[in-house]
Every structure is written in structure tokens, then in C-alpha cells.
CSV table of C-alpha atoms in Angstrom, one decimal:
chain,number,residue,atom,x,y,z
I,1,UNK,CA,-14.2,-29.2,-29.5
I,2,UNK,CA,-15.8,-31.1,-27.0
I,3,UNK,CA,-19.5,-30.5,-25.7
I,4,UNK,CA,-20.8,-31.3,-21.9
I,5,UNK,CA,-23.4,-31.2,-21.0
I,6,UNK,CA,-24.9,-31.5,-17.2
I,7,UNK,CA,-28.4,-31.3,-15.4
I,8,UNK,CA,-29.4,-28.6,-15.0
I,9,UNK,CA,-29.7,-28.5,-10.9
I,10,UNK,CA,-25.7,-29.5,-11.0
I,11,UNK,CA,-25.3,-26.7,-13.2
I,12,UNK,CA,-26.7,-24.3,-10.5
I,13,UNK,CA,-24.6,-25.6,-7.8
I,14,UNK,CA,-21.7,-25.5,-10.3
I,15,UNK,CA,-22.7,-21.1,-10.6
I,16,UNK,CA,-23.3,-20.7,-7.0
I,17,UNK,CA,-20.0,-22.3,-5.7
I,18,UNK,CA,-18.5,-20.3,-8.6
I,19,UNK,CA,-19.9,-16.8,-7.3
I,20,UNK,CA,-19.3,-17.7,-3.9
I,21,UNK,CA,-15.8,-17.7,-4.3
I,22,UNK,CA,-15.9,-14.7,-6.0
I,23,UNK,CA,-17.6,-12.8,-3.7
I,24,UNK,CA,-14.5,-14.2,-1.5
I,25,UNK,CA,-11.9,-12.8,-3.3
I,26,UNK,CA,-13.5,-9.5,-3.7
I,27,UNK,CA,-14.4,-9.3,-0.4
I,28,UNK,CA,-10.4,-10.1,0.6
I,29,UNK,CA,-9.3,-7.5,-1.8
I,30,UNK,CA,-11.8,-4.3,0.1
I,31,UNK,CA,-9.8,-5.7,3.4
I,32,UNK,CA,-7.4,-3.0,4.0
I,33,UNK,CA,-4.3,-3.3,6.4
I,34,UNK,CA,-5.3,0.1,7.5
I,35,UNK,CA,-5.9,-1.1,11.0
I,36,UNK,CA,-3.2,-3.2,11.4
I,37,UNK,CA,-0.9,-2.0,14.9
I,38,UNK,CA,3.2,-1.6,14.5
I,39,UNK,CA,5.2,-1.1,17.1
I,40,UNK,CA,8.0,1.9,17.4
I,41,UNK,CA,10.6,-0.4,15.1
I,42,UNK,CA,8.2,-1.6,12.4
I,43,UNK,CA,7.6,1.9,11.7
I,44,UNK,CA,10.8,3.0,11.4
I,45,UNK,CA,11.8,0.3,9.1
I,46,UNK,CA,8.3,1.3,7.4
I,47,UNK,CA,9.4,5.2,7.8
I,48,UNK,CA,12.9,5.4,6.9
I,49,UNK,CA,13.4,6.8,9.9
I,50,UNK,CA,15.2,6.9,13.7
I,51,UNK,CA,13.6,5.9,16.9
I,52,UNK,CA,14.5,9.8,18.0
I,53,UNK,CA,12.7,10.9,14.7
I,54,UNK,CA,9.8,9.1,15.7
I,55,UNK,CA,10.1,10.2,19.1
I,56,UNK,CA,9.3,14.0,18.1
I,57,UNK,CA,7.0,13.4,15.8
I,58,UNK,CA,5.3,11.6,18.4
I,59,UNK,CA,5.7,14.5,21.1
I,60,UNK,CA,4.7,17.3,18.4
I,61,UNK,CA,1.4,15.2,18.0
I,62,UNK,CA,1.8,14.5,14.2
I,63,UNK,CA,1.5,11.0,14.7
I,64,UNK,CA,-1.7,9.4,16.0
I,65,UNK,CA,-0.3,6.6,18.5
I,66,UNK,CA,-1.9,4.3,21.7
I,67,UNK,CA,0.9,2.9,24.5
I,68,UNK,CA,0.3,0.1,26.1
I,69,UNK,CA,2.8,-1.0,28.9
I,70,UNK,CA,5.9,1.7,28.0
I,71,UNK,CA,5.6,0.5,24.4
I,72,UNK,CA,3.7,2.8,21.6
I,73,UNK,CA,1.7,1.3,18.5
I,74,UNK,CA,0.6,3.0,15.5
I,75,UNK,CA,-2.3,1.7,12.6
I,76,UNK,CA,-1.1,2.1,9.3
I,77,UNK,CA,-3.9,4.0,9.1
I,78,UNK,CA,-2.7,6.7,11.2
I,79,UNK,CA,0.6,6.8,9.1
I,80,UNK,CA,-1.0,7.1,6.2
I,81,UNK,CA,-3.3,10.1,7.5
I,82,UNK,CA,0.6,11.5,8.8
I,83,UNK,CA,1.7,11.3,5.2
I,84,UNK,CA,-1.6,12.7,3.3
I,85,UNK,CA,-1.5,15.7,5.9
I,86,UNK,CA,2.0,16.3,4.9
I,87,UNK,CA,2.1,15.9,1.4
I,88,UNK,CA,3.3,18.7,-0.7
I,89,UNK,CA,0.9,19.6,-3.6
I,90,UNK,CA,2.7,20.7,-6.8
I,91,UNK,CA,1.2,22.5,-10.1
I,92,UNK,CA,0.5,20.7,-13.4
I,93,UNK,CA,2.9,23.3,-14.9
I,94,UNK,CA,5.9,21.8,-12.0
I,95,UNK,CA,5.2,18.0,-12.7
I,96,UNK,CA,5.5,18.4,-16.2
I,97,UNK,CA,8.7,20.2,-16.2
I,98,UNK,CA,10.3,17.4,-13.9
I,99,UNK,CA,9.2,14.9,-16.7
I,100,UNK,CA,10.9,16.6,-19.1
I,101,UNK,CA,13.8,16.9,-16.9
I,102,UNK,CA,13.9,13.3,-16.1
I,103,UNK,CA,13.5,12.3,-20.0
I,104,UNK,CA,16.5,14.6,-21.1
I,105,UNK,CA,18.1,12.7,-18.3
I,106,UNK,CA,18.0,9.7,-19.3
I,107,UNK,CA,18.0,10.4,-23.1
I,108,UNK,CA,21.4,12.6,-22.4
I,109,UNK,CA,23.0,11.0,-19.6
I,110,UNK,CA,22.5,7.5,-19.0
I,111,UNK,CA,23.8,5.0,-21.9
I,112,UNK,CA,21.0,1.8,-21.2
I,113,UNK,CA,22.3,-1.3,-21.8
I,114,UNK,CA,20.5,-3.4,-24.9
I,115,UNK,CA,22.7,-6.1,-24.9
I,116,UNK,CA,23.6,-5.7,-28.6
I,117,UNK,CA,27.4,-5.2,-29.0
């Protein structure tokens, strides 16, 4: 094992540089894409869904949207807010049960493939 050592000043703008680039990243990381705009297409390739799909949602007012020239544009912000409104709560009891369900699945019905012969 080697041993460096530096002055001390060189040292401190060593650590400053250091925490300046993490600040950076962490600040990079908190940056959400919550207010980035789609258009009708992206969200329906985002969505799973039709244009027509979209289209009612749109006239039923479930989905916040601006239009700008005969085009509309959604944040993903709005589409997340769309999917948090509409998500189904279950019990503890309900998740639980599906688990099970899903392990005696795979345990019963599904032969995994471990390579040995």
C-alpha cells in the first residue's frame, strides 16, 4: 500500500470539486419527467391504448390536457394523477391470496428450465 500525501489547500479543492459533483447528481436524480409534454401518439404508445380511447377519456375530463393548434398535449404528470385517481385499492387479506396463488402456479404448473439434463 502506497501513501500520498498532498497540501493541504489541494486537498480542499480536491473535496469541493468532489461534493460539487455530487450535489450534481443528486440534484439530476430529484428532476422528475413529471412535466415533460406528449402528444396524442406518445401517450398511446405510453397508454396501451387507441387514439378513440384517448379521445373519450379526454371528452369525459379524466385526463388533464392543453391543445395547441388542433393537436392535444399531456404532462406525464397529468397521466400519472389519471392513473393514481383510478387505481383500485385491494385488502392485505386479497394481495396475499394472489401470492399464494401465483406461487402454487409456478410451483405446480410451470416446469423452469435449470439447464441440468
Amino acid at each position: 500500500m502506497k501513501i500520498i500525501t498532498i497540501e493541504e489547500e489541494a486537498w480542499k479543492q480536491l473535496n469541493n470539486r468532489i461534493n460539487a459533483i455530487a450535489d450534481y447528481l443528486k440534484r439530476q436524480e430529484e428532476n422528475s419527467y413529471d412535466d415533460l409534454w406528449l402528444n396524442n401518439h406518445e401517450i398511446c404508445q405510453y397508454l396501451h391504448i387507441s387514439e378513440k380511447t384517448l379521445w373519450r377519456m379526454r371528452t369525459k375530463g379524466e385526463i388533464a390536457y392543453s391543445k395547441l393548434y388542433g393537436q392535444y398535449f399531456y404532462t406525464i404528470g397529468a397521466i400519472k394523477d389519471m392513473l393514481n385517481a383510478n387505481a383500485v385499492q385491494t385488502s392485505d387479506e386479497y394481495v396475499k391470496e394472489l401470492m399464494a396463488r401465483g406461487k402454487s402456479y409456478i410451483e405446480k404448473g410451470r416446469k423452469l428450465n435449470t439447464g441440468k439434463q
